[in-house]
Amino acid sequence: MRYCFFVLVLLQCSCVSSIHLSQTRDEPKPIPQLSAGAKHILLLNTFDTRKHKFRENKKELYDKFIDGVLSITDTYLKNRHGVSTTLLDSLNDVYSQDSALYHLMIKHNATHAIVLNSFNVDFQQTEVETTRSPSGGKSKEAFYDIVSDMEFSVYEKDSLIDKQSVLSRQNHSSRPVVSGLLAAGPNVVVQRKDAWMITERNLKNYLSYFSKMMRE
């Protein structure tokens, strides 16, 4: 199967508990409930990596990760909730418009839609630590977190019922700051294994949230 790799990663990572993640939301709010009859869910992405100034290898990595996010979501909905799905492989900018999305839901006989609106995984500098030597010299070390940030929307019939951002971060690494210049952070393409792990963990946060929206 085209996305077997991502499903296997999900199963393998589910046994790992050593990574501490945090999820940030603007404010606590009641979790909306899907109406009865969530039988067929449309899955698609409207985040177009071509519209951002990413290096080509980073764009390719993001596209691959987005495919993995949608594939895991597809498998999760089928196995966890027993619903049928339609997973759209290709991106079409017009579907970012609500009216076009509703038409697409009708076309695929979907009762609901989950849309990935935005996607990012990268490194953020958290602090710079200065150390002084006995001789009076000093050195600086910059510390970085790896961060996953995604936003999803859920549609029902002809209305948007939920828009949710999920953010997870993990302490990653540090490196020296040379000659007073800011240290360049780690390369997310080189660190793709860690980038996928934090992305997959963040997706699990969202899928857990979405499950609470389902009427069992």
mmCIF file of C-alpha atoms in Angstrom:
data_model
loop_
_atom_site.group_PDB
_atom_site.id
_atom_site.type_symbol
_atom_site.label_atom_id
_atom_site.label_comp_id
_atom_site.label_asym_id
_atom_site.label_seq_id
_atom_site.Cartn_x
_atom_site.Cartn_y
_atom_site.Cartn_z
ATOM 1 C CA MET A 1 0.000 0.000 0.000
ATOM 2 C CA ARG A 2 1.239 3.445 -0.868
ATOM 3 C CA TYR A 3 1.278 4.721 2.699
ATOM 4 C CA CYS A 4 2.224 1.547 4.592
ATOM 5 C CA PHE A 5 5.447 3.176 5.793
ATOM 6 C CA PHE A 6 3.594 5.862 7.700
ATOM 7 C CA VAL A 7 1.131 3.408 9.244
ATOM 8 C CA LEU A 8 4.008 1.219 10.435
ATOM 9 C CA VAL A 9 5.711 4.251 11.972
ATOM 10 C CA LEU A 10 2.500 5.084 13.832
ATOM 11 C CA LEU A 11 2.284 1.575 15.266
ATOM 12 C CA GLN A 12 5.933 1.519 16.263
ATOM 13 C CA CYS A 13 5.939 4.957 17.857
ATOM 14 C CA SER A 14 2.805 4.239 19.875
ATOM 15 C CA CYS A 15 4.951 2.177 22.249
ATOM 16 C CA VAL A 16 7.431 4.998 22.925
ATOM 17 C CA SER A 17 6.701 7.221 25.938
ATOM 18 C CA SER A 18 9.989 9.006 26.586
ATOM 19 C CA ILE A 19 9.215 12.163 24.586
ATOM 20 C CA HIS A 20 7.492 14.983 26.425
ATOM 21 C CA LEU A 21 5.132 17.026 24.294
ATOM 22 C CA SER A 22 2.982 20.023 25.034
ATOM 23 C CA GLN A 23 -0.183 21.047 23.253
ATOM 24 C CA THR A 24 -1.163 24.683 23.126
ATOM 25 C CA ARG A 25 -4.607 26.114 22.480
ATOM 26 C CA ASP A 26 -5.687 29.741 22.703
ATOM 27 C CA GLU A 27 -8.241 29.040 25.455
ATOM 28 C CA PRO A 28 -10.267 26.124 26.783
ATOM 29 C CA LYS A 29 -13.539 25.700 24.945
ATOM 30 C CA PRO A 30 -16.244 23.059 24.715
ATOM 31 C CA ILE A 31 -15.451 20.371 22.175
ATOM 32 C CA PRO A 32 -18.113 20.449 19.431
ATOM 33 C CA GLN A 33 -19.937 17.223 18.673
ATOM 34 C CA LEU A 34 -20.519 15.803 15.218
ATOM 35 C CA SER A 35 -24.166 15.193 14.461
ATOM 36 C CA ALA A 36 -25.378 11.630 14.241
ATOM 37 C CA GLY A 37 -24.609 9.983 10.937
ATOM 38 C CA ALA A 38 -20.881 10.633 10.488
ATOM 39 C CA LYS A 39 -20.681 7.887 7.892
ATOM 40 C CA HIS A 40 -18.320 9.121 5.207
ATOM 41 C CA ILE A 41 -15.486 11.603 5.781
ATOM 42 C CA LEU A 42 -13.598 13.483 3.081
ATOM 43 C CA LEU A 43 -9.895 14.123 3.782
ATOM 44 C CA LEU A 44 -7.868 16.751 1.982
ATOM 45 C CA ASN A 45 -5.025 19.220 2.284
ATOM 46 C CA THR A 46 -5.181 22.879 1.262
ATOM 47 C CA PHE A 47 -1.674 23.856 2.407
ATOM 48 C CA ASP A 48 0.257 24.520 -0.794
ATOM 49 C CA THR A 49 4.009 24.255 -0.216
ATOM 50 C CA ARG A 50 4.596 25.838 -3.639
ATOM 51 C CA LYS A 51 3.357 29.174 -2.294
ATOM 52 C CA HIS A 52 6.074 29.343 0.366
ATOM 53 C CA LYS A 53 9.751 30.107 -0.040
ATOM 54 C CA PHE A 54 10.931 26.668 1.001
ATOM 55 C CA ARG A 55 14.079 25.087 -0.354
ATOM 56 C CA GLU A 56 13.194 22.352 -2.818
ATOM 57 C CA ASN A 57 14.302 19.547 -0.510
ATOM 58 C CA LYS A 58 12.290 21.038 2.365
ATOM 59 C CA LYS A 59 9.231 21.376 0.137
ATOM 60 C CA GLU A 60 9.570 17.724 -0.869
ATOM 61 C CA LEU A 61 9.887 16.705 2.785
ATOM 62 C CA TYR A 62 6.782 18.689 3.768
ATOM 63 C CA ASP A 63 4.789 17.187 0.888
ATOM 64 C CA LYS A 64 5.810 13.705 1.983
ATOM 65 C CA PHE A 65 4.906 14.404 5.607
ATOM 66 C CA ILE A 66 1.528 15.875 4.611
ATOM 67 C CA ASP A 67 0.776 12.705 2.648
ATOM 68 C CA GLY A 68 1.676 10.731 5.762
ATOM 69 C CA VAL A 69 -0.564 12.856 7.998
ATOM 70 C CA LEU A 70 -3.559 12.307 5.716
ATOM 71 C CA SER A 71 -2.825 8.596 5.299
ATOM 72 C CA ILE A 72 -2.593 7.973 9.048
ATOM 73 C CA THR A 73 -5.791 9.961 9.595
ATOM 74 C CA ASP A 74 -7.498 7.858 6.926
ATOM 75 C CA THR A 75 -6.409 4.593 8.568
ATOM 76 C CA TYR A 76 -7.319 5.850 12.049
ATOM 77 C CA LEU A 77 -10.868 6.809 11.062
ATOM 78 C CA LYS A 78 -11.485 3.447 9.432
ATOM 79 C CA ASN A 79 -9.995 1.340 12.224
ATOM 80 C CA ARG A 80 -10.994 3.387 15.266
ATOM 81 C CA HIS A 81 -14.424 4.631 14.214
ATOM 82 C CA GLY A 82 -15.429 2.304 11.385
ATOM 83 C CA VAL A 83 -16.293 5.102 8.964
ATOM 84 C CA SER A 84 -15.640 5.111 5.238
ATOM 85 C CA THR A 85 -13.387 7.831 3.820
ATOM 86 C CA THR A 86 -12.290 9.489 0.612
ATOM 87 C CA LEU A 87 -8.673 10.615 0.648
ATOM 88 C CA LEU A 88 -7.765 13.150 -2.031
ATOM 89 C CA ASP A 89 -4.152 12.788 -3.125
ATOM 90 C CA SER A 90 -3.828 15.990 -5.118
ATOM 91 C CA LEU A 91 -4.104 19.554 -3.895
ATOM 92 C CA ASN A 92 -6.395 22.039 -5.584
ATOM 93 C CA ASP A 93 -6.307 25.626 -4.336
ATOM 94 C CA VAL A 94 -9.980 26.167 -5.128
ATOM 95 C CA TYR A 95 -10.943 23.763 -2.347
ATOM 96 C CA SER A 96 -9.704 26.258 0.230
ATOM 97 C CA GLN A 97 -12.955 28.122 -0.511
ATOM 98 C CA ASP A 98 -15.836 26.861 1.606
ATOM 99 C CA SER A 99 -18.350 26.867 -1.246
ATOM 100 C CA ALA A 100 -16.075 24.679 -3.396
ATOM 101 C CA LEU A 101 -15.484 22.332 -0.482
ATOM 102 C CA TYR A 102 -19.220 21.862 0.078
ATOM 103 C CA HIS A 103 -19.607 21.003 -3.596
ATOM 104 C CA LEU A 104 -16.778 18.491 -3.264
ATOM 105 C CA MET A 105 -18.457 16.888 -0.247
ATOM 106 C CA ILE A 106 -21.649 16.443 -2.253
ATOM 107 C CA LYS A 107 -19.685 14.967 -5.154
ATOM 108 C CA HIS A 108 -18.134 12.324 -2.890
ATOM 109 C CA ASN A 109 -21.284 11.796 -0.831
ATOM 110 C CA ALA A 110 -19.407 12.853 2.315
ATOM 111 C CA THR A 111 -21.228 13.658 5.533
ATOM 112 C CA HIS A 112 -18.140 15.423 6.920
ATOM 113 C CA ALA A 113 -14.727 16.703 5.850
ATOM 114 C CA ILE A 114 -11.416 17.102 7.641
ATOM 115 C CA VAL A 115 -9.143 19.672 6.021
ATOM 116 C CA LEU A 116 -5.466 20.221 6.809
ATOM 117 C CA ASN A 117 -5.164 24.019 6.552
ATOM 118 C CA SER A 118 -1.555 24.541 7.562
ATOM 119 C CA PHE A 119 1.547 22.491 8.276
ATOM 120 C CA ASN A 120 4.947 23.257 9.746
ATOM 121 C CA VAL A 121 7.755 21.379 11.435
ATOM 122 C CA ASP A 122 10.997 23.168 12.214
ATOM 123 C CA PHE A 123 13.458 24.226 14.896
ATOM 124 C CA GLN A 124 13.026 27.129 17.301
ATOM 125 C CA GLN A 125 15.786 28.651 19.386
ATOM 126 C CA THR A 126 14.733 28.696 23.043
ATOM 127 C CA GLU A 127 17.691 30.301 24.817
ATOM 128 C CA VAL A 128 21.348 31.271 24.555
ATOM 129 C CA GLU A 129 23.530 30.395 27.535
ATOM 130 C CA THR A 130 26.739 32.323 28.255
ATOM 131 C CA THR A 131 29.613 30.624 30.088
ATOM 132 C CA ARG A 132 32.703 32.454 31.428
ATOM 133 C CA SER A 133 36.050 30.705 31.741
ATOM 134 C CA PRO A 134 38.509 31.271 34.647
ATOM 135 C CA SER A 135 40.675 33.316 32.275
ATOM 136 C CA GLY A 136 37.869 35.780 31.626
ATOM 137 C CA GLY A 137 36.831 34.526 28.227
ATOM 138 C CA LYS A 138 33.270 33.611 27.477
ATOM 139 C CA SER A 139 31.405 31.273 25.179
ATOM 140 C CA LYS A 140 27.774 31.047 24.134
ATOM 141 C CA GLU A 141 25.616 28.038 23.420
ATOM 142 C CA ALA A 142 22.230 28.156 21.682
ATOM 143 C CA PHE A 143 19.496 25.628 22.531
ATOM 144 C CA TYR A 144 16.755 24.463 20.173
ATOM 145 C CA ASP A 145 13.366 22.765 20.335
ATOM 146 C CA ILE A 146 11.867 20.881 17.427
ATOM 147 C CA VAL A 147 8.279 22.018 16.906
ATOM 148 C CA SER A 148 5.288 20.675 14.973
ATOM 149 C CA ASP A 149 2.378 22.991 14.249
ATOM 150 C CA MET A 150 -0.756 22.034 12.283
ATOM 151 C CA GLU A 151 -4.270 23.393 11.853
ATOM 152 C CA PHE A 152 -7.321 21.326 10.940
ATOM 153 C CA SER A 153 -10.883 22.279 10.055
ATOM 154 C CA VAL A 154 -13.927 20.032 10.295
ATOM 155 C CA TYR A 155 -16.981 20.597 8.088
ATOM 156 C CA GLU A 156 -20.445 19.139 8.391
ATOM 157 C CA LYS A 157 -22.955 19.437 5.562
ATOM 158 C CA ASP A 158 -22.746 23.123 4.645
ATOM 159 C CA SER A 159 -21.011 24.566 7.703
ATOM 160 C CA LEU A 160 -17.642 24.806 9.420
ATOM 161 C CA ILE A 161 -18.059 23.318 12.880
ATOM 162 C CA ASP A 162 -14.501 23.380 14.212
ATOM 163 C CA LYS A 163 -11.067 24.848 13.506
ATOM 164 C CA GLN A 164 -8.287 23.585 15.739
ATOM 165 C CA SER A 165 -4.549 24.178 15.961
ATOM 166 C CA VAL A 166 -2.256 21.664 17.637
ATOM 167 C CA LEU A 167 1.340 22.376 18.571
ATOM 168 C CA SER A 168 3.885 19.974 20.046
ATOM 169 C CA ARG A 169 7.500 20.619 20.938
ATOM 170 C CA GLN A 170 10.465 18.669 22.214
ATOM 171 C CA ASN A 171 13.899 19.679 23.463
ATOM 172 C CA HIS A 172 16.322 18.747 20.728
ATOM 173 C CA SER A 173 19.907 19.981 20.720
ATOM 174 C CA SER A 174 22.365 22.811 21.219
ATOM 175 C CA ARG A 175 25.293 24.284 19.338
ATOM 176 C CA PRO A 176 27.936 26.953 19.955
ATOM 177 C CA VAL A 177 27.497 30.560 18.889
ATOM 178 C CA VAL A 178 30.691 31.688 17.152
ATOM 179 C CA SER A 179 32.005 35.270 17.125
ATOM 180 C CA GLY A 180 28.866 36.811 18.545
ATOM 181 C CA LEU A 181 26.743 35.644 15.613
ATOM 182 C CA LEU A 182 23.491 33.789 16.091
ATOM 183 C CA ALA A 183 23.960 30.064 15.632
ATOM 184 C CA ALA A 184 22.055 28.586 12.715
ATOM 185 C CA GLY A 185 19.535 26.018 13.906
ATOM 186 C CA PRO A 186 19.552 22.337 12.915
ATOM 187 C CA ASN A 187 18.412 21.433 9.412
ATOM 188 C CA VAL A 188 14.956 19.881 9.462
ATOM 189 C CA VAL A 189 15.666 17.907 6.279
ATOM 190 C CA VAL A 190 18.792 16.362 7.789
ATOM 191 C CA GLN A 191 16.885 15.694 11.021
ATOM 192 C CA ARG A 192 13.901 14.220 9.187
ATOM 193 C CA LYS A 193 13.513 11.264 11.554
ATOM 194 C CA ASP A 194 13.027 13.588 14.524
ATOM 195 C CA ALA A 195 10.842 15.857 12.381
ATOM 196 C CA TRP A 196 8.537 12.984 11.469
ATOM 197 C CA MET A 197 8.393 11.733 15.051
ATOM 198 C CA ILE A 198 7.218 15.100 16.418
ATOM 199 C CA THR A 199 4.765 15.447 13.507
ATOM 200 C CA GLU A 200 3.322 11.997 14.139
ATOM 201 C CA ARG A 201 3.004 12.678 17.869
ATOM 202 C CA ASN A 202 1.276 15.989 17.193
ATOM 203 C CA LEU A 203 -1.139 14.271 14.821
ATOM 204 C CA LYS A 204 -2.008 11.779 17.567
ATOM 205 C CA ASN A 205 -2.916 14.788 19.732
ATOM 206 C CA TYR A 206 -5.344 15.965 17.090
ATOM 207 C CA LEU A 207 -6.838 12.541 16.400
ATOM 208 C CA SER A 208 -7.480 12.118 20.119
ATOM 209 C CA TYR A 209 -9.235 15.500 20.093
ATOM 210 C CA PHE A 210 -11.263 14.570 17.005
ATOM 211 C CA SER A 211 -12.366 11.291 18.587
ATOM 212 C CA LYS A 212 -14.031 13.304 21.325
ATOM 213 C CA MET A 213 -16.108 15.012 18.638
ATOM 214 C CA MET A 214 -17.490 11.718 17.367
ATOM 215 C CA ARG A 215 -20.854 10.554 18.684
ATOM 216 C CA GLU A 216 -20.250 6.931 19.562
#
